[in-house]
Amino acid sequence: MNKDDIPKRTQLYRGFATDSTRWDDFRHRDDDIFICTPCKCGTTWTQAICALLIFKDPDHKKKPAMISPWIDAHLMPIEAMNAMLDAQDHRRFMKTHTPIDGINYYPASTYIVVYRDPRDVYFSLRNHIENMNMDVQSEWLTNDVSESFRNWSLAPNVSGASELFTLSEMVHHYRSFLRFKDLPNIHFFHFSDFKRDLAGQMQRMADILKIEVEQSLMARLAESADFDSMKDNASQYVPASGMQVWKSETKFFNWGDTYKLSELTDQDIMLYKKSISELIDNDKIQWLESGNT
């Protein structure tokens, strides 16, 4: 394999919550699992699925977000994070929202990459920001949903910036991983496919991770990973549970398909379609919006 076919860290990413230089001091294991997603694309859901597959217990009671750290974020000093991960005797799984050119690549590890219809991501971001007990600055966010959506669709990506929460930032993340889609340890999943066939997608993930799960147990695990079940058990699954980050921990969970029920106009959607078509090829847009339909 040509060395140019292997991902390399060539870009520094920084945002109000993150700094990709934290990867300099990250201590990995070969069987690590990295959950790589743009914001609001199913990160928490995928962490929950990984926990269920690893522990093989639908009632494991662990809080996935607490044992599966966000590597790039300042939420925990890097040495404290490494110490926590070093102490784990189960297979480790961690999350990142950074494009692949800003993270470490380990050929023996597994990268689970998850995306979602960008239009639903926009509404999930609105819900997410409005539900926080802190002021999160987003230049595109206004009270007018239609105006805000247009701002979000048109905002340019800024090289090296994180937490812009824009369409262009999300597509940049997607394009960064697409370049390496043929590597055997990078696997693409879609939020819509989780919704359509959760048990089937969990089985696919188990096969990728080489975790054997009996069919009857998989059905029970899928019931625990069901979106409504996670929402009913928000205190277990929501990140930073009990830390007063959220106005409502239940509201953290946003099912999706919101844009279809929204007040967006035909002109808003046309502008979005024009913007995304300038960022990525049409055949790639179809999968990004719909998954494996």
PDB file of C-alpha atoms in Angstrom:
ATOM      1  CA  MET A   1       0.000   0.000   0.000  1.00  0.00           C
ATOM      2  CA  ASN A   2       1.301   3.434  -0.930  1.00  0.00           C
ATOM      3  CA  LYS A   3       2.126   5.635   2.040  1.00  0.00           C
ATOM      4  CA  ASP A   4      -0.147   8.306   0.564  1.00  0.00           C
ATOM      5  CA  ASP A   5      -3.069   5.902   0.993  1.00  0.00           C
ATOM      6  CA  ILE A   6      -2.694   6.003   4.792  1.00  0.00           C
ATOM      7  CA  PRO A   7      -4.305   8.844   6.791  1.00  0.00           C
ATOM      8  CA  LYS A   8      -1.860  11.277   8.328  1.00  0.00           C
ATOM      9  CA  ARG A   9      -2.293  14.196  10.724  1.00  0.00           C
ATOM     10  CA  THR A  10      -1.666  17.256   8.615  1.00  0.00           C
ATOM     11  CA  GLN A  11      -4.132  19.757  10.098  1.00  0.00           C
ATOM     12  CA  LEU A  12      -4.475  21.241  13.569  1.00  0.00           C
ATOM     13  CA  TYR A  13      -8.094  21.714  14.682  1.00  0.00           C
ATOM     14  CA  ARG A  14      -9.113  23.966  17.535  1.00  0.00           C
ATOM     15  CA  GLY A  15     -12.492  25.109  18.845  1.00  0.00           C
ATOM     16  CA  PHE A  16     -13.931  26.485  22.052  1.00  0.00           C
ATOM     17  CA  ALA A  17     -14.102  22.952  23.515  1.00  0.00           C
ATOM     18  CA  THR A  18     -11.427  21.041  21.616  1.00  0.00           C
ATOM     19  CA  ASP A  19      -7.789  20.906  20.603  1.00  0.00           C
ATOM     20  CA  SER A  20      -6.517  18.159  18.316  1.00  0.00           C
ATOM     21  CA  THR A  21      -2.991  18.381  19.787  1.00  0.00           C
ATOM     22  CA  ARG A  22      -4.361  16.152  22.573  1.00  0.00           C
ATOM     23  CA  TRP A  23      -3.765  13.260  20.160  1.00  0.00           C
ATOM     24  CA  ASP A  24      -0.005  13.848  20.632  1.00  0.00           C
ATOM     25  CA  ASP A  25      -0.177  12.300  24.100  1.00  0.00           C
ATOM     26  CA  PHE A  26      -2.975   9.773  23.613  1.00  0.00           C
ATOM     27  CA  ARG A  27      -1.920   6.215  24.553  1.00  0.00           C
ATOM     28  CA  HIS A  28      -3.634   3.681  22.303  1.00  0.00           C
ATOM     29  CA  ARG A  29      -4.218  -0.064  22.220  1.00  0.00           C
ATOM     30  CA  ASP A  30      -4.418  -2.013  18.974  1.00  0.00           C
ATOM     31  CA  ASP A  31      -8.019  -3.096  19.538  1.00  0.00           C
ATOM     32  CA  ASP A  32      -9.283   0.426  20.277  1.00  0.00           C
ATOM     33  CA  ILE A  33     -12.540   1.551  18.683  1.00  0.00           C
ATOM     34  CA  PHE A  34     -12.807   5.156  17.519  1.00  0.00           C
ATOM     35  CA  ILE A  35     -16.293   6.590  16.949  1.00  0.00           C
ATOM     36  CA  CYS A  36     -15.781   9.355  14.396  1.00  0.00           C
ATOM     37  CA  THR A  37     -18.721  11.643  13.702  1.00  0.00           C
ATOM     38  CA  PRO A  38     -19.613  15.250  13.048  1.00  0.00           C
ATOM     39  CA  CYS A  39     -21.686  16.743  15.871  1.00  0.00           C
ATOM     40  CA  LYS A  40     -25.292  15.480  16.175  1.00  0.00           C
ATOM     41  CA  CYS A  41     -24.857  12.563  13.781  1.00  0.00           C
ATOM     42  CA  GLY A  42     -25.470   9.743  16.267  1.00  0.00           C
ATOM     43  CA  THR A  43     -22.370   9.830  18.460  1.00  0.00           C
ATOM     44  CA  THR A  44     -24.172   9.056  21.718  1.00  0.00           C
ATOM     45  CA  TRP A  45     -26.261   6.370  20.011  1.00  0.00           C
ATOM     46  CA  THR A  46     -23.125   4.690  18.622  1.00  0.00           C
ATOM     47  CA  GLN A  47     -21.413   4.827  22.022  1.00  0.00           C
ATOM     48  CA  ALA A  48     -24.448   3.105  23.528  1.00  0.00           C
ATOM     49  CA  ILE A  49     -24.384   0.432  20.818  1.00  0.00           C
ATOM     50  CA  CYS A  50     -20.667  -0.223  21.357  1.00  0.00           C
ATOM     51  CA  ALA A  51     -21.187  -0.562  25.115  1.00  0.00           C
ATOM     52  CA  LEU A  52     -23.996  -3.066  24.618  1.00  0.00           C
ATOM     53  CA  LEU A  53     -21.924  -5.154  22.189  1.00  0.00           C
ATOM     54  CA  ILE A  54     -18.794  -5.076  24.341  1.00  0.00           C
ATOM     55  CA  PHE A  55     -20.498  -5.912  27.649  1.00  0.00           C
ATOM     56  CA  LYS A  56     -23.122  -8.204  26.043  1.00  0.00           C
ATOM     57  CA  ASP A  57     -25.607  -7.152  28.695  1.00  0.00           C
ATOM     58  CA  PRO A  58     -28.805  -5.177  27.923  1.00  0.00           C
ATOM     59  CA  ASP A  59     -28.869  -4.033  31.576  1.00  0.00           C
ATOM     60  CA  HIS A  60     -25.186  -3.252  32.095  1.00  0.00           C
ATOM     61  CA  LYS A  61     -26.019   0.039  33.923  1.00  0.00           C
ATOM     62  CA  LYS A  62     -22.771   1.688  32.841  1.00  0.00           C
ATOM     63  CA  LYS A  63     -22.843   5.228  31.444  1.00  0.00           C
ATOM     64  CA  PRO A  64     -21.217   4.948  27.997  1.00  0.00           C
ATOM     65  CA  ALA A  65     -20.412   8.668  27.738  1.00  0.00           C
ATOM     66  CA  MET A  66     -18.498   8.504  31.034  1.00  0.00           C
ATOM     67  CA  ILE A  67     -16.271   5.569  30.060  1.00  0.00           C
ATOM     68  CA  SER A  68     -15.962   6.529  26.389  1.00  0.00           C
ATOM     69  CA  PRO A  69     -14.209   9.916  26.461  1.00  0.00           C
ATOM     70  CA  TRP A  70     -14.132  12.652  23.827  1.00  0.00           C
ATOM     71  CA  ILE A  71     -10.426  12.584  23.040  1.00  0.00           C
ATOM     72  CA  ASP A  72     -10.089  16.095  21.604  1.00  0.00           C
ATOM     73  CA  ALA A  73     -12.085  17.902  24.311  1.00  0.00           C
ATOM     74  CA  HIS A  74     -10.773  19.770  27.344  1.00  0.00           C
ATOM     75  CA  LEU A  75     -13.382  18.072  29.536  1.00  0.00           C
ATOM     76  CA  MET A  76     -10.661  15.995  31.205  1.00  0.00           C
ATOM     77  CA  PRO A  77      -6.894  16.607  31.396  1.00  0.00           C
ATOM     78  CA  ILE A  78      -5.158  14.312  28.911  1.00  0.00           C
ATOM     79  CA  GLU A  79      -3.191  12.444  31.590  1.00  0.00           C
ATOM     80  CA  ALA A  80      -6.338  11.859  33.627  1.00  0.00           C
ATOM     81  CA  MET A  81      -8.072  10.587  30.498  1.00  0.00           C
ATOM     82  CA  ASN A  82      -5.182   8.265  29.679  1.00  0.00           C
ATOM     83  CA  ALA A  83      -5.126   6.989  33.269  1.00  0.00           C
ATOM     84  CA  MET A  84      -8.841   6.228  33.134  1.00  0.00           C
ATOM     85  CA  LEU A  85      -8.454   4.417  29.810  1.00  0.00           C
ATOM     86  CA  ASP A  86      -5.336   2.549  30.991  1.00  0.00           C
ATOM     87  CA  ALA A  87      -7.354   1.180  33.909  1.00  0.00           C
ATOM     88  CA  GLN A  88     -10.109  -0.200  31.680  1.00  0.00           C
ATOM     89  CA  ASP A  89      -9.932  -3.966  31.258  1.00  0.00           C
ATOM     90  CA  HIS A  90     -12.679  -4.113  28.640  1.00  0.00           C
ATOM     91  CA  ARG A  91     -12.287  -3.191  24.992  1.00  0.00           C
ATOM     92  CA  ARG A  92     -12.050   0.578  24.817  1.00  0.00           C
ATOM     93  CA  PHE A  93     -14.194   2.852  22.663  1.00  0.00           C
ATOM     94  CA  MET A  94     -13.759   6.621  22.337  1.00  0.00           C
ATOM     95  CA  LYS A  95     -15.280   9.455  20.365  1.00  0.00           C
ATOM     96  CA  THR A  96     -14.003  12.315  18.247  1.00  0.00           C
ATOM     97  CA  HIS A  97     -15.641  14.952  16.040  1.00  0.00           C
ATOM     98  CA  THR A  98     -12.361  15.818  14.285  1.00  0.00           C
ATOM     99  CA  PRO A  99     -11.787  15.090  10.562  1.00  0.00           C
ATOM    100  CA  ILE A 100      -9.390  12.277   9.804  1.00  0.00           C
ATOM    101  CA  ASP A 101      -6.531  14.619   8.908  1.00  0.00           C
ATOM    102  CA  GLY A 102      -6.508  15.835  12.518  1.00  0.00           C
ATOM    103  CA  ILE A 103      -6.492  12.513  14.408  1.00  0.00           C
ATOM    104  CA  ASN A 104      -4.106   9.598  14.837  1.00  0.00           C
ATOM    105  CA  TYR A 105      -4.496   6.610  12.545  1.00  0.00           C
ATOM    106  CA  TYR A 106      -3.692   3.124  13.841  1.00  0.00           C
ATOM    107  CA  PRO A 107      -3.929   0.318  11.230  1.00  0.00           C
ATOM    108  CA  ALA A 108      -4.895  -2.290  13.857  1.00  0.00           C
ATOM    109  CA  SER A 109      -7.685  -0.185  15.403  1.00  0.00           C
ATOM    110  CA  THR A 110     -11.265   0.222  14.166  1.00  0.00           C
ATOM    111  CA  TYR A 111     -12.864   3.463  13.003  1.00  0.00           C
ATOM    112  CA  ILE A 112     -16.673   3.611  13.099  1.00  0.00           C
ATOM    113  CA  VAL A 113     -17.728   6.630  11.029  1.00  0.00           C
ATOM    114  CA  VAL A 114     -21.345   7.810  11.327  1.00  0.00           C
ATOM    115  CA  TYR A 115     -23.276  10.438   9.358  1.00  0.00           C
ATOM    116  CA  ARG A 116     -26.808  11.819   9.177  1.00  0.00           C
ATOM    117  CA  ASP A 117     -28.969  13.860   6.824  1.00  0.00           C
ATOM    118  CA  PRO A 118     -27.450  17.366   7.163  1.00  0.00           C
ATOM    119  CA  ARG A 119     -30.891  18.981   7.265  1.00  0.00           C
ATOM    120  CA  ASP A 120     -31.800  16.955  10.331  1.00  0.00           C
ATOM    121  CA  VAL A 121     -28.386  17.781  11.807  1.00  0.00           C
ATOM    122  CA  TYR A 122     -29.283  21.480  11.542  1.00  0.00           C
ATOM    123  CA  PHE A 123     -32.450  21.019  13.602  1.00  0.00           C
ATOM    124  CA  SER A 124     -30.704  18.729  16.070  1.00  0.00           C
ATOM    125  CA  LEU A 125     -28.026  21.395  16.531  1.00  0.00           C
ATOM    126  CA  ARG A 126     -30.702  24.008  17.253  1.00  0.00           C
ATOM    127  CA  ASN A 127     -32.243  21.693  19.832  1.00  0.00           C
ATOM    128  CA  HIS A 128     -28.819  20.910  21.306  1.00  0.00           C
ATOM    129  CA  ILE A 129     -27.687  24.535  21.677  1.00  0.00           C
ATOM    130  CA  GLU A 130     -31.041  25.764  22.995  1.00  0.00           C
ATOM    131  CA  ASN A 131     -31.058  22.925  25.546  1.00  0.00           C
ATOM    132  CA  MET A 132     -27.688  23.869  27.067  1.00  0.00           C
ATOM    133  CA  ASN A 133     -27.278  25.824  30.293  1.00  0.00           C
ATOM    134  CA  MET A 134     -24.484  27.851  28.746  1.00  0.00           C
ATOM    135  CA  ASP A 135     -23.998  30.346  25.963  1.00  0.00           C
ATOM    136  CA  VAL A 136     -22.719  28.635  22.813  1.00  0.00           C
ATOM    137  CA  GLN A 137     -21.761  31.097  20.094  1.00  0.00           C
ATOM    138  CA  SER A 138     -22.902  30.176  16.600  1.00  0.00           C
ATOM    139  CA  GLU A 139     -22.884  32.930  14.009  1.00  0.00           C
ATOM    140  CA  TRP A 140     -25.553  31.228  11.908  1.00  0.00           C
ATOM    141  CA  LEU A 141     -28.041  30.708  14.758  1.00  0.00           C
ATOM    142  CA  THR A 142     -30.940  33.176  14.912  1.00  0.00           C
ATOM    143  CA  ASN A 143     -34.487  32.945  16.240  1.00  0.00           C
ATOM    144  CA  ASP A 144     -35.849  32.856  12.691  1.00  0.00           C
ATOM    145  CA  VAL A 145     -35.540  29.185  11.708  1.00  0.00           C
ATOM    146  CA  SER A 146     -35.631  29.841   7.969  1.00  0.00           C
ATOM    147  CA  GLU A 147     -33.058  32.640   8.097  1.00  0.00           C
ATOM    148  CA  SER A 148     -30.834  30.580  10.380  1.00  0.00           C
ATOM    149  CA  PHE A 149     -31.027  27.555   8.068  1.00  0.00           C
ATOM    150  CA  ARG A 150     -29.915  29.693   5.137  1.00  0.00           C
ATOM    151  CA  ASN A 151     -27.027  31.090   7.188  1.00  0.00           C
ATOM    152  CA  TRP A 152     -26.020  27.550   8.199  1.00  0.00           C
ATOM    153  CA  SER A 153     -26.189  26.380   4.571  1.00  0.00           C
ATOM    154  CA  LEU A 154     -24.075  29.248   3.219  1.00  0.00           C
ATOM    155  CA  ALA A 155     -21.408  29.629   5.927  1.00  0.00           C
ATOM    156  CA  PRO A 156     -17.953  28.764   4.553  1.00  0.00           C
ATOM    157  CA  ASN A 157     -15.716  26.230   6.216  1.00  0.00           C
ATOM    158  CA  VAL A 158     -12.702  27.662   8.041  1.00  0.00           C
ATOM    159  CA  SER A 159      -9.527  25.598   7.822  1.00  0.00           C
ATOM    160  CA  GLY A 160      -8.522  24.262  11.225  1.00  0.00           C
ATOM    161  CA  ALA A 161     -11.659  25.484  13.001  1.00  0.00           C
ATOM    162  CA  SER A 162     -13.825  23.211  15.139  1.00  0.00           C
ATOM    163  CA  GLU A 163     -17.324  23.667  16.533  1.00  0.00           C
ATOM    164  CA  LEU A 164     -18.534  25.859  13.674  1.00  0.00           C
ATOM    165  CA  PHE A 165     -21.591  23.558  13.451  1.00  0.00           C
ATOM    166  CA  THR A 166     -22.139  24.441   9.777  1.00  0.00           C
ATOM    167  CA  LEU A 167     -23.051  22.465   6.667  1.00  0.00           C
ATOM    168  CA  SER A 168     -19.619  23.093   5.166  1.00  0.00           C
ATOM    169  CA  GLU A 169     -17.861  21.839   8.312  1.00  0.00           C
ATOM    170  CA  MET A 170     -19.932  18.645   8.279  1.00  0.00           C
ATOM    171  CA  VAL A 171     -19.237  18.002   4.588  1.00  0.00           C
ATOM    172  CA  HIS A 172     -15.534  18.658   5.145  1.00  0.00           C
ATOM    173  CA  HIS A 173     -15.539  15.913   7.797  1.00  0.00           C
ATOM    174  CA  TYR A 174     -17.342  13.552   5.387  1.00  0.00           C
ATOM    175  CA  ARG A 175     -14.952  14.258   2.536  1.00  0.00           C
ATOM    176  CA  SER A 176     -11.918  13.721   4.777  1.00  0.00           C
ATOM    177  CA  PHE A 177     -13.024  10.164   5.584  1.00  0.00           C
ATOM    178  CA  LEU A 178     -14.302   9.374   2.080  1.00  0.00           C
ATOM    179  CA  ARG A 179     -10.751   9.617   0.797  1.00  0.00           C
ATOM    180  CA  PHE A 180      -9.912   6.515   2.867  1.00  0.00           C
ATOM    181  CA  LYS A 181     -13.210   4.626   2.581  1.00  0.00           C
ATOM    182  CA  ASP A 182     -11.471   1.572   1.086  1.00  0.00           C
ATOM    183  CA  LEU A 183      -9.205   0.992   4.076  1.00  0.00           C
ATOM    184  CA  PRO A 184     -10.261  -2.241   5.813  1.00  0.00           C
ATOM    185  CA  ASN A 185     -10.565  -0.680   9.289  1.00  0.00           C
ATOM    186  CA  ILE A 186     -12.734   2.345   8.354  1.00  0.00           C
ATOM    187  CA  HIS A 187     -16.458   1.578   8.331  1.00  0.00           C
ATOM    188  CA  PHE A 188     -19.301   3.916   7.376  1.00  0.00           C
ATOM    189  CA  PHE A 189     -22.679   3.859   9.137  1.00  0.00           C
ATOM    190  CA  HIS A 190     -25.723   6.114   8.790  1.00  0.00           C
ATOM    191  CA  PHE A 191     -28.208   7.406  11.351  1.00  0.00           C
ATOM    192  CA  SER A 192     -31.110   6.538   9.020  1.00  0.00           C
ATOM    193  CA  ASP A 193     -29.940   2.927   8.758  1.00  0.00           C
ATOM    194  CA  PHE A 194     -29.907   2.689  12.568  1.00  0.00           C
ATOM    195  CA  LYS A 195     -33.521   3.855  12.497  1.00  0.00           C
ATOM    196  CA  ARG A 196     -34.570   1.482   9.712  1.00  0.00           C
ATOM    197  CA  ASP A 197     -32.872  -1.691  10.966  1.00  0.00           C
ATOM    198  CA  LEU A 198     -31.173  -1.251  14.317  1.00  0.00           C
ATOM    199  CA  ALA A 199     -30.660  -4.965  15.001  1.00  0.00           C
ATOM    200  CA  GLY A 200     -29.206  -5.480  11.535  1.00  0.00           C
ATOM    201  CA  GLN A 201     -26.809  -2.550  11.894  1.00  0.00           C
ATOM    202  CA  MET A 202     -25.781  -3.754  15.348  1.00  0.00           C
ATOM    203  CA  GLN A 203     -25.052  -7.192  13.900  1.00  0.00           C
ATOM    204  CA  ARG A 204     -22.986  -5.572  11.165  1.00  0.00           C
ATOM    205  CA  MET A 205     -21.036  -3.623  13.788  1.00  0.00           C
ATOM    206  CA  ALA A 206     -20.541  -6.753  15.884  1.00  0.00           C
ATOM    207  CA  ASP A 207     -19.147  -8.559  12.834  1.00  0.00           C
ATOM    208  CA  ILE A 208     -16.756  -5.675  12.137  1.00  0.00           C
ATOM    209  CA  LEU A 209     -15.592  -5.688  15.761  1.00  0.00           C
ATOM    210  CA  LYS A 210     -15.366  -9.507  15.755  1.00  0.00           C
ATOM    211  CA  ILE A 211     -17.755  -9.745  18.695  1.00  0.00           C
ATOM    212  CA  GLU A 212     -19.912 -12.876  18.681  1.00  0.00           C
ATOM    213  CA  VAL A 213     -23.462 -12.342  19.940  1.00  0.00           C
ATOM    214  CA  GLU A 214     -26.201 -14.954  19.863  1.00  0.00           C
ATOM    215  CA  GLN A 215     -29.275 -13.933  17.880  1.00  0.00           C
ATOM    216  CA  SER A 216     -31.598 -13.974  20.882  1.00  0.00           C
ATOM    217  CA  LEU A 217     -29.234 -11.764  22.877  1.00  0.00           C
ATOM    218  CA  MET A 218     -28.789  -9.392  19.927  1.00  0.00           C
ATOM    219  CA  ALA A 219     -32.548  -8.828  19.880  1.00  0.00           C
ATOM    220  CA  ARG A 220     -32.449  -7.847  23.558  1.00  0.00           C
ATOM    221  CA  LEU A 221     -29.431  -5.597  23.025  1.00  0.00           C
ATOM    222  CA  ALA A 222     -31.231  -3.863  20.167  1.00  0.00           C
ATOM    223  CA  GLU A 223     -34.224  -3.239  22.417  1.00  0.00           C
ATOM    224  CA  SER A 224     -31.945  -1.493  24.914  1.00  0.00           C
ATOM    225  CA  ALA A 225     -30.358   0.555  22.115  1.00  0.00           C
ATOM    226  CA  ASP A 226     -33.730   1.603  20.741  1.00  0.00           C
ATOM    227  CA  PHE A 227     -33.964   5.377  20.628  1.00  0.00           C
ATOM    228  CA  ASP A 228     -37.066   5.518  22.826  1.00  0.00           C
ATOM    229  CA  SER A 229     -35.414   3.236  25.381  1.00  0.00           C
ATOM    230  CA  MET A 230     -32.372   5.502  25.522  1.00  0.00           C
ATOM    231  CA  LYS A 231     -34.602   8.548  25.912  1.00  0.00           C
ATOM    232  CA  ASP A 232     -36.481   6.847  28.755  1.00  0.00           C
ATOM    233  CA  ASN A 233     -33.099   6.177  30.398  1.00  0.00           C
ATOM    234  CA  ALA A 234     -31.588   9.583  29.629  1.00  0.00           C
ATOM    235  CA  SER A 235     -29.665   9.781  32.912  1.00  0.00           C
ATOM    236  CA  GLN A 236     -27.663   6.708  31.866  1.00  0.00           C
ATOM    237  CA  TYR A 237     -26.956   7.706  28.281  1.00  0.00           C
ATOM    238  CA  VAL A 238     -26.811  11.501  28.064  1.00  0.00           C
ATOM    239  CA  PRO A 239     -23.286  13.007  28.157  1.00  0.00           C
ATOM    240  CA  ALA A 240     -22.482  14.916  31.368  1.00  0.00           C
ATOM    241  CA  SER A 241     -25.515  13.453  33.097  1.00  0.00           C
ATOM    242  CA  GLY A 242     -26.300  15.107  36.414  1.00  0.00           C
ATOM    243  CA  MET A 243     -23.817  17.931  35.824  1.00  0.00           C
ATOM    244  CA  GLN A 244     -26.447  20.589  35.011  1.00  0.00           C
ATOM    245  CA  VAL A 245     -25.196  20.957  31.449  1.00  0.00           C
ATOM    246  CA  TRP A 246     -28.675  20.378  30.028  1.00  0.00           C
ATOM    247  CA  LYS A 247     -31.954  22.127  30.720  1.00  0.00           C
ATOM    248  CA  SER A 248     -33.575  18.751  30.010  1.00  0.00           C
ATOM    249  CA  GLU A 249     -31.608  15.511  29.712  1.00  0.00           C
ATOM    250  CA  THR A 250     -34.557  13.887  27.935  1.00  0.00           C
ATOM    251  CA  LYS A 251     -34.660  16.658  25.332  1.00  0.00           C
ATOM    252  CA  PHE A 252     -31.045  15.853  24.448  1.00  0.00           C
ATOM    253  CA  PHE A 253     -32.384  12.980  22.343  1.00  0.00           C
ATOM    254  CA  ASN A 254     -33.767  14.173  19.012  1.00  0.00           C
ATOM    255  CA  TRP A 255     -35.119  11.449  16.752  1.00  0.00           C
ATOM    256  CA  GLY A 256     -34.636  13.164  13.400  1.00  0.00           C
ATOM    257  CA  ASP A 257     -36.615  13.794  10.198  1.00  0.00           C
ATOM    258  CA  THR A 258     -37.321  17.190  11.732  1.00  0.00           C
ATOM    259  CA  TYR A 259     -36.752  19.174   8.558  1.00  0.00           C
ATOM    260  CA  LYS A 260     -39.662  17.390   6.851  1.00  0.00           C
ATOM    261  CA  LEU A 261     -41.995  18.736   9.519  1.00  0.00           C
ATOM    262  CA  SER A 262     -40.459  22.188   9.712  1.00  0.00           C
ATOM    263  CA  GLU A 263     -41.434  25.592   8.377  1.00  0.00           C
ATOM    264  CA  LEU A 264     -38.584  25.605   5.874  1.00  0.00           C
ATOM    265  CA  THR A 265     -39.672  26.955   2.499  1.00  0.00           C
ATOM    266  CA  ASP A 266     -39.016  25.452  -0.930  1.00  0.00           C
ATOM    267  CA  GLN A 267     -36.563  28.308  -1.459  1.00  0.00           C
ATOM    268  CA  ASP A 268     -34.676  27.340   1.719  1.00  0.00           C
ATOM    269  CA  ILE A 269     -34.309  23.741   0.542  1.00  0.00           C
ATOM    270  CA  MET A 270     -33.272  24.860  -2.951  1.00  0.00           C
ATOM    271  CA  LEU A 271     -30.557  27.058  -1.461  1.00  0.00           C
ATOM    272  CA  TYR A 272     -29.358  24.155   0.702  1.00  0.00           C
ATOM    273  CA  LYS A 273     -29.254  21.843  -2.331  1.00  0.00           C
ATOM    274  CA  LYS A 274     -27.250  24.385  -4.310  1.00  0.00           C
ATOM    275  CA  SER A 275     -24.824  24.863  -1.440  1.00  0.00           C
ATOM    276  CA  ILE A 276     -24.196  21.180  -0.796  1.00  0.00           C
ATOM    277  CA  SER A 277     -23.839  20.419  -4.521  1.00  0.00           C
ATOM    278  CA  GLU A 278     -20.976  22.927  -4.604  1.00  0.00           C
ATOM    279  CA  LEU A 279     -19.267  21.049  -1.753  1.00  0.00           C
ATOM    280  CA  ILE A 280     -19.572  17.426  -2.862  1.00  0.00           C
ATOM    281  CA  ASP A 281     -20.639  15.241  -5.802  1.00  0.00           C
ATOM    282  CA  ASN A 282     -24.306  14.335  -6.166  1.00  0.00           C
ATOM    283  CA  ASP A 283     -23.811  10.590  -5.697  1.00  0.00           C
ATOM    284  CA  LYS A 284     -22.123  11.279  -2.362  1.00  0.00           C
ATOM    285  CA  ILE A 285     -24.957  13.631  -1.338  1.00  0.00           C
ATOM    286  CA  GLN A 286     -27.515  10.858  -1.798  1.00  0.00           C
ATOM    287  CA  TRP A 287     -25.835   8.590   0.744  1.00  0.00           C
ATOM    288  CA  LEU A 288     -25.121  11.452   3.156  1.00  0.00           C
ATOM    289  CA  GLU A 289     -28.806  12.388   3.178  1.00  0.00           C
ATOM    290  CA  SER A 290     -30.382   8.927   3.151  1.00  0.00           C
ATOM    291  CA  GLY A 291     -27.929   6.185   3.973  1.00  0.00           C
ATOM    292  CA  ASN A 292     -28.280   2.807   2.282  1.00  0.00           C
ATOM    293  CA  THR A 293     -31.793   3.162   0.900  1.00  0.00           C
TER     294      THR A 293
END
